[in-house]
Structure formats: structure tokens, C-alpha cells
PDB file of C-alpha atoms and ligand atoms in Angstrom:
ATOM      1  CA  UNK V 277      -0.045  -0.134  -0.136  1.00  0.00           C
ATOM      2  CA  UNK V 278       1.603   3.166  -0.974  1.00  0.00           C
ATOM      3  CA  UNK V 279       1.807   5.930   2.134  1.00  0.00           C
ATOM      4  CA  UNK V 280      -0.319   9.167   1.707  1.00  0.00           C
ATOM      5  CA  UNK V 281       0.317  11.622  -0.669  1.00  0.00           C
ATOM      6  CA  UNK V 282       1.416  15.228  -0.367  1.00  0.00           C
ATOM      7  CA  UNK V 283       0.496  17.834  -3.283  1.00  0.00           C
ATOM      8  CA  UNK V 284       0.724  21.270  -3.846  1.00  0.00           C
ATOM      9  CA  UNK V 285      -0.452  23.085  -5.957  1.00  0.00           C
ATOM     10  CA  UNK V 286       0.410  26.679  -7.663  1.00  0.00           C
ATOM     11  CA  UNK V 287      -2.122  29.290  -9.217  1.00  0.00           C
ATOM     12  CA  UNK V 288      -2.335  32.654 -10.877  1.00  0.00           C
ATOM     13  CA  UNK V 289      -2.939  34.052 -13.811  1.00  0.00           C
ATOM     14  CA  UNK V 290      -2.187  32.999 -17.189  1.00  0.00           C
ATOM     15  CA  UNK V 291       1.587  33.940 -17.849  1.00  0.00           C
ATOM     16  CA  UNK V 292       2.046  34.384 -14.670  1.00  0.00           C
ATOM     17  CA  UNK V 293       4.821  31.339 -14.688  1.00  0.00           C
ATOM     18  CA  UNK V 294       2.853  28.695 -13.491  1.00  0.00           C
ATOM     19  CA  UNK V 295       4.903  25.773 -16.215  1.00  0.00           C
ATOM     20  CA  UNK V 296       7.279  27.211 -16.222  1.00  0.00           C
ATOM     21  CA  UNK V 297       8.387  27.219 -13.265  1.00  0.00           C
ATOM     22  CA  UNK V 298       6.222  24.296 -11.730  1.00  0.00           C
ATOM     23  CA  UNK V 299       9.325  21.862 -14.519  1.00  0.00           C
ATOM     24  CA  UNK V 300      12.122  24.147 -12.528  1.00  0.00           C
ATOM     25  CA  UNK V 301      10.665  23.292  -8.916  1.00  0.00           C
ATOM     26  CA  UNK V 302       8.968  20.259  -9.158  1.00  0.00           C
ATOM     27  CA  UNK V 303      12.028  17.447  -9.134  1.00  0.00           C
ATOM     28  CA  UNK V 304      13.679  19.610  -6.899  1.00  0.00           C
ATOM     29  CA  UNK V 305      11.166  18.943  -4.374  1.00  0.00           C
ATOM     30  CA  UNK V 306      10.410  14.933  -5.357  1.00  0.00           C
ATOM     31  CA  UNK V 307       7.224  15.925  -6.985  1.00  0.00           C
ATOM     32  CA  UNK V 308       5.373  15.125 -10.678  1.00  0.00           C
ATOM     33  CA  UNK V 309       4.188  18.159 -12.500  1.00  0.00           C
ATOM     34  CA  UNK V 310       1.115  17.739 -13.399  1.00  0.00           C
ATOM     35  CA  UNK V 311      -0.566  19.816 -16.467  1.00  0.00           C
ATOM     36  CA  UNK V 312      -4.078  20.144 -16.852  1.00  0.00           C
ATOM     37  CA  UNK V 313      -3.341  22.256 -20.447  1.00  0.00           C
ATOM     38  CA  UNK V 314      -0.534  20.019 -21.347  1.00  0.00           C
ATOM     39  CA  UNK V 315      -2.489  17.021 -20.375  1.00  0.00           C
ATOM     40  CA  UNK V 316      -4.950  18.319 -22.333  1.00  0.00           C
ATOM     41  CA  UNK V 317      -2.340  18.894 -25.463  1.00  0.00           C
ATOM     42  CA  UNK V 318      -1.913  15.415 -25.618  1.00  0.00           C
ATOM     43  CA  UNK V 319      -5.414  14.202 -25.528  1.00  0.00           C
ATOM     44  CA  UNK V 320      -5.624  16.809 -28.581  1.00  0.00           C
ATOM     45  CA  UNK V 321      -2.652  14.944 -31.324  1.00  0.00           C
ATOM     46  CA  UNK V 322      -4.701  11.550 -30.830  1.00  0.00           C
ATOM     47  CA  UNK V 323      -8.079  11.791 -32.830  1.00  0.00           C
ATOM     48  CA  UNK V 324     -11.347  11.319 -32.108  1.00  0.00           C
ATOM     49  CA  UNK V 325     -14.074  12.924 -30.444  1.00  0.00           C
ATOM     50  CA  UNK V 326     -13.167  13.425 -27.551  1.00  0.00           C
ATOM     51  CA  UNK V 327     -10.048  15.549 -28.979  1.00  0.00           C
ATOM     52  CA  UNK V 328     -12.996  17.064 -30.889  1.00  0.00           C
ATOM     53  CA  UNK V 329     -14.229  18.511 -28.062  1.00  0.00           C
ATOM     54  CA  UNK V 330     -11.780  19.293 -26.121  1.00  0.00           C
ATOM     55  CA  UNK V 331     -10.239  21.804 -29.043  1.00  0.00           C
ATOM     56  CA  UNK V 332     -13.827  23.021 -29.250  1.00  0.00           C
ATOM     57  CA  UNK V 333     -12.962  25.348 -26.256  1.00  0.00           C
ATOM     58  CA  UNK V 334      -9.478  25.274 -25.762  1.00  0.00           C
ATOM     59  CA  UNK V 335      -8.955  26.670 -29.023  1.00  0.00           C
ATOM     60  CA  UNK V 336     -11.397  29.867 -27.863  1.00  0.00           C
ATOM     61  CA  UNK V 337      -9.680  30.117 -24.157  1.00  0.00           C
ATOM     62  CA  UNK V 338     -12.934  28.493 -23.154  1.00  0.00           C
ATOM     63  CA  UNK V 339     -12.468  26.170 -20.316  1.00  0.00           C
ATOM     64  CA  UNK V 340     -13.398  22.301 -20.586  1.00  0.00           C
ATOM     65  CA  UNK V 341     -16.336  21.555 -19.267  1.00  0.00           C
ATOM     66  CA  UNK V 342     -15.705  20.636 -14.509  1.00  0.00           C
ATOM     67  CA  UNK V 343     -16.195  16.837 -15.307  1.00  0.00           C
ATOM     68  CA  UNK V 344     -13.877  16.241 -18.276  1.00  0.00           C
ATOM     69  CA  UNK V 345     -11.863  18.136 -16.652  1.00  0.00           C
ATOM     70  CA  UNK V 346     -12.280  16.542 -13.462  1.00  0.00           C
ATOM     71  CA  UNK V 347     -11.858  12.858 -15.246  1.00  0.00           C
ATOM     72  CA  UNK V 348      -8.924  13.943 -17.195  1.00  0.00           C
ATOM     73  CA  UNK V 349      -6.611  15.146 -14.141  1.00  0.00           C
ATOM     74  CA  UNK V 350      -8.024  11.561 -12.295  1.00  0.00           C
ATOM     75  CA  UNK V 351      -6.970   8.982 -14.266  1.00  0.00           C
ATOM     76  CA  UNK V 352      -3.142  11.472 -14.675  1.00  0.00           C
ATOM     77  CA  UNK V 353      -3.242  10.634 -10.802  1.00  0.00           C
ATOM     78  CA  UNK V 354      -3.869   6.427 -10.761  1.00  0.00           C
ATOM     79  CA  UNK V 355      -1.779   6.366 -13.426  1.00  0.00           C
ATOM     80  CA  UNK V 356       1.492   8.278 -11.281  1.00  0.00           C
ATOM     81  CA  UNK V 357      -0.160   5.601  -9.199  1.00  0.00           C
ATOM     82  CA  UNK V 358      -0.063   3.097 -11.229  1.00  0.00           C
ATOM     83  CA  UNK V 359       3.158   2.927 -13.105  1.00  0.00           C
ATOM     84  CA  UNK V 360       5.155   4.995  -9.840  1.00  0.00           C
ATOM     85  CA  UNK V 361       4.193   3.402  -6.418  1.00  0.00           C
ATOM     86  CA  UNK V 362       6.646   5.764  -4.171  1.00  0.00           C
ATOM     87  CA  UNK V 363       6.538   9.422  -5.865  1.00  0.00           C
ATOM     88  CA  UNK V 364       5.473  11.752  -3.472  1.00  0.00           C
ATOM     89  CA  UNK V 365       2.884  14.087  -4.641  1.00  0.00           C
ATOM     90  CA  UNK V 366       2.243  16.054  -7.879  1.00  0.00           C
ATOM     91  CA  UNK V 367       2.844  19.872  -7.858  1.00  0.00           C
ATOM     92  CA  UNK V 368      -0.266  20.607 -10.201  1.00  0.00           C
ATOM     93  CA  UNK V 369      -0.844  22.926 -12.236  1.00  0.00           C
ATOM     94  CA  UNK V 370      -3.307  25.224 -13.754  1.00  0.00           C
ATOM     95  CA  UNK V 371      -6.358  22.993 -11.812  1.00  0.00           C
ATOM     96  CA  UNK V 372      -8.542  24.109 -10.209  1.00  0.00           C
ATOM     97  CA  UNK V 373      -9.578  26.947 -12.286  1.00  0.00           C
ATOM     98  CA  UNK V 374     -13.609  27.470 -10.494  1.00  0.00           C
ATOM     99  CA  UNK V 375     -15.093  27.163  -6.972  1.00  0.00           C
ATOM    100  CA  UNK V 376     -16.566  24.086  -8.060  1.00  0.00           C
ATOM    101  CA  UNK V 377     -12.968  22.474  -9.263  1.00  0.00           C
ATOM    102  CA  UNK V 378     -11.637  22.867  -6.241  1.00  0.00           C
ATOM    103  CA  UNK V 379     -14.510  21.306  -4.128  1.00  0.00           C
ATOM    104  CA  UNK V 380     -13.868  18.359  -6.192  1.00  0.00           C
ATOM    105  CA  UNK V 381     -10.194  18.164  -5.616  1.00  0.00           C
ATOM    106  CA  UNK V 382     -10.783  18.252  -1.911  1.00  0.00           C
ATOM    107  CA  UNK V 383     -12.851  14.991  -2.349  1.00  0.00           C
ATOM    108  CA  UNK V 384     -10.977  13.640  -4.609  1.00  0.00           C
ATOM    109  CA  UNK V 385      -8.112  13.752  -1.847  1.00  0.00           C
ATOM    110  CA  UNK V 386      -9.967  12.715   1.010  1.00  0.00           C
ATOM    111  CA  UNK V 387     -10.875  10.006  -0.965  1.00  0.00           C
ATOM    112  CA  UNK V 388      -7.250   9.440  -1.705  1.00  0.00           C
ATOM    113  CA  UNK V 389      -6.457  10.069   1.542  1.00  0.00           C
ATOM    114  CA  UNK V 390      -4.125  12.461   0.337  1.00  0.00           C
ATOM    115  CA  UNK V 391      -2.954  15.512   1.868  1.00  0.00           C
ATOM    116  CA  UNK V 392      -2.198  18.806   0.359  1.00  0.00           C
ATOM    117  CA  UNK V 393       0.509  21.173   2.440  1.00  0.00           C
ATOM    118  CA  UNK V 394       0.340  24.306  -0.081  1.00  0.00           C
ATOM    119  CA  UNK V 395      -0.972  26.982  -2.525  1.00  0.00           C
ATOM    120  CA  UNK V 396       1.686  28.951  -3.728  1.00  0.00           C
ATOM    121  CA  UNK V 397       0.491  31.819  -6.057  1.00  0.00           C
ATOM    122  CA  UNK V 398       2.534  33.907  -8.445  1.00  0.00           C
ATOM    123  CA  UNK V 399       1.428  37.219  -8.125  1.00  0.00           C
ATOM    124  CA  UNK V 400       2.175  39.081 -11.612  1.00  0.00           C
ATOM    125  CA  UNK V 401       1.053  42.703 -12.991  1.00  0.00           C
ATOM    126  CA  UNK V 402      -1.721  42.670 -15.837  1.00  0.00           C
ATOM    127  CA  UNK V 403       0.622  44.197 -18.145  1.00  0.00           C
ATOM    128  CA  UNK V 404       3.648  41.997 -18.450  1.00  0.00           C
ATOM    129  CA  UNK V 405       1.298  38.857 -18.282  1.00  0.00           C
ATOM    130  CA  UNK V 406      -0.197  40.355 -22.159  1.00  0.00           C
ATOM    131  CA  UNK V 407       3.716  40.607 -22.728  1.00  0.00           C
ATOM    132  CA  UNK V 408       5.025  37.371 -21.943  1.00  0.00           C
ATOM    133  CA  UNK V 409       1.664  35.447 -23.358  1.00  0.00           C
ATOM    134  CA  UNK V 410       2.112  36.970 -26.443  1.00  0.00           C
ATOM    135  CA  UNK V 411       6.032  36.008 -26.794  1.00  0.00           C
ATOM    136  CA  UNK V 412       5.654  32.991 -25.496  1.00  0.00           C
ATOM    137  CA  UNK V 413       6.887  29.645 -27.192  1.00  0.00           C
ATOM    138  CA  UNK V 414       6.029  25.653 -26.362  1.00  0.00           C
ATOM    139  CA  UNK V 415       7.669  22.760 -27.300  1.00  0.00           C
ATOM    140  CA  UNK V 416       4.719  20.467 -29.398  1.00  0.00           C
ATOM    141  CA  UNK V 417       6.674  17.240 -28.554  1.00  0.00           C
ATOM    142  CA  UNK V 418       7.544  17.848 -24.035  1.00  0.00           C
ATOM    143  CA  UNK V 419       4.840  20.646 -23.572  1.00  0.00           C
ATOM    144  CA  UNK V 420       8.371  22.549 -22.534  1.00  0.00           C
ATOM    145  CA  UNK V 421       7.756  26.586 -21.985  1.00  0.00           C
ATOM    146  CA  UNK V 422       9.792  29.389 -23.656  1.00  0.00           C
ATOM    147  CA  UNK V 423       9.823  33.312 -24.483  1.00  0.00           C
ATOM    148  CA  UNK V 424      10.608  34.568 -27.534  1.00  0.00           C
ATOM    149  CA  UNK V 425      12.691  37.356 -25.308  1.00  0.00           C
ATOM    150  CA  UNK V 426      12.956  36.533 -21.916  1.00  0.00           C
ATOM    151  CA  UNK V 427      13.771  32.885 -22.279  1.00  0.00           C
ATOM    152  CA  UNK V 428      14.733  32.204 -26.097  1.00  0.00           C
ATOM    153  CA  UNK V 429      15.990  28.163 -26.547  1.00  0.00           C
ATOM    154  CA  UNK V 430      19.261  27.823 -27.154  1.00  0.00           C
ATOM    155  CA  UNK V 431      18.631  27.049 -31.104  1.00  0.00           C
ATOM    156  CA  UNK V 432      16.095  28.969 -32.678  1.00  0.00           C
ATOM    157  CA  UNK V 433      12.512  26.578 -33.587  1.00  0.00           C
ATOM    158  CA  UNK V 434      14.490  23.746 -31.749  1.00  0.00           C
ATOM    159  CA  UNK V 435      13.316  22.721 -27.968  1.00  0.00           C
ATOM    160  CA  UNK V 436      16.493  22.468 -25.633  1.00  0.00           C
ATOM    161  CA  UNK V 437      15.388  19.281 -23.528  1.00  0.00           C
ATOM    162  CA  UNK V 438      13.958  17.001 -25.966  1.00  0.00           C
ATOM    163  CA  UNK V 439      15.131  18.400 -29.565  1.00  0.00           C
ATOM    164  CA  UNK V 440      11.325  18.631 -31.060  1.00  0.00           C
ATOM    165  CA  UNK V 441       9.930  21.546 -32.938  1.00  0.00           C
ATOM    166  CA  UNK V 442       9.132  25.025 -30.986  1.00  0.00           C
ATOM    167  CA  UNK V 443       5.772  26.742 -31.899  1.00  0.00           C
ATOM    168  CA  UNK V 444       3.759  29.256 -30.142  1.00  0.00           C
ATOM    169  CA  UNK V 445      -0.218  28.284 -28.916  1.00  0.00           C
ATOM    170  CA  UNK V 446      -2.394  28.243 -30.983  1.00  0.00           C
ATOM    171  CA  UNK V 447      -4.514  29.375 -28.114  1.00  0.00           C
ATOM    172  CA  UNK V 448      -1.626  32.390 -27.348  1.00  0.00           C
ATOM    173  CA  UNK V 449      -3.304  34.869 -30.179  1.00  0.00           C
ATOM    174  CA  UNK V 450      -4.359  38.818 -28.491  1.00  0.00           C
ATOM    175  CA  UNK V 451      -8.555  37.687 -28.662  1.00  0.00           C
ATOM    176  CA  UNK V 452      -7.709  33.964 -27.088  1.00  0.00           C
ATOM    177  CA  UNK V 453      -5.449  35.804 -24.216  1.00  0.00           C
ATOM    178  CA  UNK V 454      -7.550  38.553 -22.482  1.00  0.00           C
ATOM    179  CA  UNK V 455     -11.095  35.946 -22.627  1.00  0.00           C
ATOM    180  CA  UNK V 456      -8.342  33.982 -20.663  1.00  0.00           C
ATOM    181  CA  UNK V 457      -7.668  36.532 -18.228  1.00  0.00           C
ATOM    182  CA  UNK V 458     -10.683  38.168 -17.784  1.00  0.00           C
ATOM    183  CA  UNK V 459     -11.825  34.107 -17.074  1.00  0.00           C
ATOM    184  CA  UNK V 460      -8.871  34.033 -14.276  1.00  0.00           C
ATOM    185  CA  UNK V 461     -10.574  37.294 -12.622  1.00  0.00           C
ATOM    186  CA  UNK V 462     -14.009  35.961 -12.972  1.00  0.00           C
ATOM    187  CA  UNK V 463     -13.963  32.319 -11.559  1.00  0.00           C
ATOM    188  CA  UNK V 464      -9.670  31.751 -10.906  1.00  0.00           C
ATOM    189  CA  UNK V 465      -8.997  34.300  -7.810  1.00  0.00           C
ATOM    190  CA  UNK V 466     -11.808  33.588  -6.041  1.00  0.00           C
ATOM    191  CA  UNK V 467     -10.719  30.820  -5.360  1.00  0.00           C
ATOM    192  CA  UNK V 468      -7.164  32.467  -3.877  1.00  0.00           C
ATOM    193  CA  UNK V 469      -9.352  33.586  -0.347  1.00  0.00           C
ATOM    194  CA  UNK V 470     -11.125  29.328  -0.377  1.00  0.00           C
ATOM    195  CA  UNK V 471      -6.932  28.306   0.656  1.00  0.00           C
ATOM    196  CA  UNK V 472      -5.603  32.031   2.013  1.00  0.00           C
ATOM    197  CA  UNK V 473      -8.880  31.138   4.746  1.00  0.00           C
ATOM    198  CA  UNK V 474      -7.151  27.065   5.264  1.00  0.00           C
ATOM    199  CA  UNK V 475      -3.875  28.559   5.726  1.00  0.00           C
ATOM    200  CA  UNK V 476      -3.046  27.109   2.674  1.00  0.00           C
ATOM    201  CA  UNK V 477      -2.261  30.182   0.169  1.00  0.00           C
ATOM    202  CA  UNK V 478       1.605  31.669  -0.058  1.00  0.00           C
ATOM    203  CA  UNK V 479       1.867  34.860  -1.899  1.00  0.00           C
ATOM    204  CA  UNK V 480       5.287  34.835  -4.379  1.00  0.00           C
ATOM    205  CA  UNK V 481       5.929  37.688  -6.200  1.00  0.00           C
ATOM    206  CA  UNK V 482       7.053  37.063  -9.845  1.00  0.00           C
ATOM    207  CA  UNK V 483       8.096  39.900 -10.927  1.00  0.00           C
ATOM    208  CA  UNK V 484      11.563  38.857 -11.446  1.00  0.00           C
ATOM    209  CA  UNK V 485      14.034  36.734 -13.013  1.00  0.00           C
ATOM    210  CA  UNK V 486      12.795  33.024 -13.533  1.00  0.00           C
ATOM    211  CA  UNK V 487      16.081  32.084 -11.028  1.00  0.00           C
ATOM    212  CA  UNK V 488      14.857  33.813  -8.511  1.00  0.00           C
ATOM    213  CA  UNK V 489      11.685  33.170  -8.678  1.00  0.00           C
ATOM    214  CA  UNK V 490      12.533  29.628  -8.555  1.00  0.00           C
ATOM    215  CA  UNK V 491      14.652  29.880  -5.541  1.00  0.00           C
ATOM    216  CA  UNK V 492      11.271  31.635  -3.332  1.00  0.00           C
ATOM    217  CA  UNK V 493       9.312  29.031  -3.778  1.00  0.00           C
ATOM    218  CA  UNK V 494      11.407  26.552  -2.948  1.00  0.00           C
ATOM    219  CA  UNK V 495      12.668  28.559   0.181  1.00  0.00           C
ATOM    220  CA  UNK V 496       8.057  28.697   1.645  1.00  0.00           C
ATOM    221  CA  UNK V 497       7.600  24.629   0.590  1.00  0.00           C
ATOM    222  CA  UNK V 498      10.832  23.518   2.165  1.00  0.00           C
ATOM    223  CA  UNK V 499       9.155  23.682   5.453  1.00  0.00           C
ATOM    224  CA  UNK V 500       5.723  22.720   4.720  1.00  0.00           C
ATOM    225  CA  UNK V 501       7.261  19.659   2.936  1.00  0.00           C
ATOM    226  CA  UNK V 502       9.405  18.796   5.616  1.00  0.00           C
ATOM    227  CA  UNK V 503      12.873  19.391   3.463  1.00  0.00           C
TER     228      UNK V 503
HETATM  229  P1  LIG J1968      -3.604  29.315 -19.412  1.00  0.00           P
HETATM  230  O1  LIG J1968      -2.509  29.075 -18.296  1.00  0.00           O
HETATM  231  O2  LIG J1968      -1.942  30.119 -21.197  1.00  0.00           O
HETATM  232  O3  LIG J1968      -3.775  29.564 -19.910  1.00  0.00           O
HETATM  233  P2  LIG J1968      -3.512  26.466 -19.867  1.00  0.00           P
HETATM  234  O4  LIG J1968      -1.935  25.462 -20.213  1.00  0.00           O
HETATM  235  O5  LIG J1968      -3.051  25.868 -18.335  1.00  0.00           O
HETATM  236  O6  LIG J1968      -2.654  27.789 -20.754  1.00  0.00           O
HETATM  237  O7  LIG J1968      -4.405  26.090 -20.036  1.00  0.00           O
HETATM  238  C1  LIG J1968      -4.903  25.608 -22.186  1.00  0.00           C
HETATM  239  C2  LIG J1968      -6.255  25.731 -22.468  1.00  0.00           C
HETATM  240  O8  LIG J1968      -6.531  24.553 -21.406  1.00  0.00           O
HETATM  241  C3  LIG J1968      -7.193  26.964 -20.840  1.00  0.00           C
HETATM  242  O9  LIG J1968      -7.804  27.630 -21.752  1.00  0.00           O
HETATM  243  C4  LIG J1968      -8.709  24.773 -21.233  1.00  0.00           C
HETATM  244  O10 LIG J1968      -9.124  25.672 -22.200  1.00  0.00           O
HETATM  245  C5  LIG J1968      -7.880  24.043 -20.978  1.00  0.00           C
HETATM  246  N1  LIG J1968      -7.781  24.127 -19.235  1.00  0.00           N
HETATM  247  C6  LIG J1968      -6.462  24.122 -18.916  1.00  0.00           C
HETATM  248  N2  LIG J1968      -7.248  23.594 -17.694  1.00  0.00           N
HETATM  249  C7  LIG J1968      -8.423  23.626 -17.647  1.00  0.00           C
HETATM  250  C8  LIG J1968      -9.226  23.063 -16.476  1.00  0.00           C
HETATM  251  N3  LIG J1968      -8.663  23.074 -14.893  1.00  0.00           N
HETATM  252  N4  LIG J1968     -10.743  23.471 -16.418  1.00  0.00           N
HETATM  253  C9  LIG J1968     -10.882  23.537 -17.413  1.00  0.00           C
HETATM  254  N5  LIG J1968      -9.831  23.861 -18.645  1.00  0.00           N
HETATM  255  C10 LIG J1968      -8.559  24.664 -18.355  1.00  0.00           C
HETATM  256  P1  LIG J1969       1.773  30.226 -17.107  1.00  0.00           P
HETATM  257  O1  LIG J1969       1.872  28.868 -17.712  1.00  0.00           O
HETATM  258  O2  LIG J1969       1.966  30.751 -15.714  1.00  0.00           O
HETATM  259  O3  LIG J1969       0.898  29.996 -18.379  1.00  0.00           O
HETATM  260  P2  LIG J1969       3.766  29.786 -18.211  1.00  0.00           P
HETATM  261  O4  LIG J1969       4.819  29.225 -17.127  1.00  0.00           O
HETATM  262  O5  LIG J1969       3.974  29.626 -19.621  1.00  0.00           O
HETATM  263  O6  LIG J1969       2.581  31.217 -17.705  1.00  0.00           O
HETATM  264  O7  LIG J1969       4.628  31.539 -18.813  1.00  0.00           O
HETATM  265  C1  LIG J1969       4.444  32.652 -20.265  1.00  0.00           C
HETATM  266  C2  LIG J1969       5.642  32.921 -20.850  1.00  0.00           C
HETATM  267  O8  LIG J1969       5.843  34.411 -19.206  1.00  0.00           O
HETATM  268  C3  LIG J1969       6.487  32.317 -20.715  1.00  0.00           C
HETATM  269  O9  LIG J1969       7.051  32.865 -22.592  1.00  0.00           O
HETATM  270  C4  LIG J1969       7.563  32.174 -20.008  1.00  0.00           C
HETATM  271  O10 LIG J1969       8.736  31.684 -20.612  1.00  0.00           O
HETATM  272  C5  LIG J1969       7.977  33.197 -19.276  1.00  0.00           C
HETATM  273  N1  LIG J1969       8.464  33.789 -17.960  1.00  0.00           N
HETATM  274  C6  LIG J1969       7.833  32.924 -17.547  1.00  0.00           C
HETATM  275  N2  LIG J1969       8.498  33.511 -16.497  1.00  0.00           N
HETATM  276  C7  LIG J1969       8.849  34.251 -16.263  1.00  0.00           C
HETATM  277  C8  LIG J1969      10.101  35.565 -15.612  1.00  0.00           C
HETATM  278  N3  LIG J1969       9.696  34.921 -14.141  1.00  0.00           N
HETATM  279  N4  LIG J1969      10.584  36.011 -16.100  1.00  0.00           N
HETATM  280  C9  LIG J1969      10.282  36.873 -17.675  1.00  0.00           C
HETATM  281  N5  LIG J1969       9.414  35.661 -18.537  1.00  0.00           N
HETATM  282  C10 LIG J1969       9.271  34.110 -17.912  1.00  0.00           C
HETATM  283 ZN1  LIG J1970      10.996  19.790 -25.967  1.00  0.00          ZN
END
């Protein structure tokens, strides 16, 4: 029987650096980085009705329905239990995004006997978010995140990590960016209080160099993960 998992979530608006930071700090903490956006991008790379359904929301910058999102997340957690019975927990990126998802997560954790030990909140002003998102590039193969100016791949168009093609995401258009930031303010930002009231929220200044943000996150999590 695997021991109880200790999970962390990372929350903040689109462009605040969740994916970038999660990829850097998760391995240092023995956590597995699980991003619902990456799970959807992997799913959309396949053919079939589910891929088409996800694409119809994703490309507009709309949220995928909660029941489908929770199912996709659960199946990833179950896969981790099977493939890596000794893993410590996940660093959850991009989930939950609304109250219903936060409550679904609580229910899943209760059922599994797992614990959520912290919610890292990346704080970045809106003008910086827009600048970051309009220059964001991602690896089509492994999901690694880059930026045209702030964090370019060593060779243009080629992923440092896996050699895959580095492209702009189909939802990083000005319209979809504005729409996603509005959805964040309306639906996701209210969750900050939900976690603050439970003593789980840790605010981190995200508008500074990538390695400084990582150091701040690692320092804040160390006591909670017993590291
Ligand atoms: P961003 O942080 O720029 O929104 P993500 O990669 O986290 O990028 O998400 C991309 C898209 O995937 C979202 O616009 C949405 O369509 C879908 N998505 C990701 N996570 C969720 C979620 N928790 N609930 C609903 N839809 C989601
Ligand atoms: P999120 O997952 O929160 O949507 P990303 O990690 O995808 O955010 O980052 C958005 C964009 O900003 C990417 O192009 C990334 O390279 C860039 N970025 C992330 N963190 C920083 C930082 N501290 N300074 C400058 N650019 C950053
Ligand atoms: Zn790659």
C-alpha cells in the first residue's frame, strides 16, 4: 500500500510563470508536475471525439467542462499510482480554476487520503502577463515553455530539452489571451481566499528573473514538505 501523498498546487493568472516554475521546482521537491493544459494538449494530439470536444473549448480560450477536466486529472493520478507507486505527490498546475473544481479536488484528496500542503500564488501585474503571453513559445513534443525574448531556446525553433519543434500555441492570440485573463479574474481569483482561509496560500512575487522566483518557491515550500 503506497503511503499518503503530499500535493502542492501552483495558482496564478495565465503568463504568471506556473508552467515554467513547476517544471523547474517539481524535480527538486520530488513532486511530479501535472498540468491540466498539458494533459489536454496531449489529448488533442490524438484523433477522435474526445480530442475534437476538447479542441472546441481550448481554441476559443474557454474552460473545458469541469466533469471532463476532473476525469482527465483523475486518470493521470491513477496512472501515476500504477507507474510510480513511491512518488511523493504532484505539483498541480492549472487546476483548480473555479470553485467547483476546488471542491472536486477536495473530494478526490479526501477519498484518496492525500493531503494538500500548500498553494503557491504567483503575483504578476497584467501588463507583464500580456507581454509574456504574446511572446510565449512551447515545445510541441514535451511541453517545455520558452519566450521569444525573455527565455529563448538555445537554437531558434528547437527545444533544448528534447529537440522537438518550438512553436506558438494556438490559443496565444490577442483575443484568446484577453478572454483567458478575464476568466481568471472572474472564476479563478476567488479561489485565492478559499486557500488563504485554510492557511495554505503562499504569495510569491513573480515579476522578477526566473531563477529568483524558483528560489523563493523552494524556500517557502521547504518547511511544509519537511525538506
Ligand atoms: P493558460 O495558463 O495559458 O490558460 P493552460 O495550458 O493552463 O494555459 O490551459 C490551456 C487551456 O486548457 C485552457 O484555456 C482551457 O481551455 C484548458 N484547461 C486547462 N486547465 C483547465 C482546467 N482546470 N479547467 C478547464 N479547462 C482547462
Ligand atoms: P503560465 O503557465 O502561468 O501560463 P508560463 O510558465 O507559460 O506561464 O510563462 C508564460 C511566458 O512567460 C513564457 O513565455 C515564459 O517563458 C515567460 N516567463 C515565465 N516566467 C518568467 C519570468 N520570471 N520572467 C520573464 N519571463 C517569464
Ligand atoms: Zn521539448
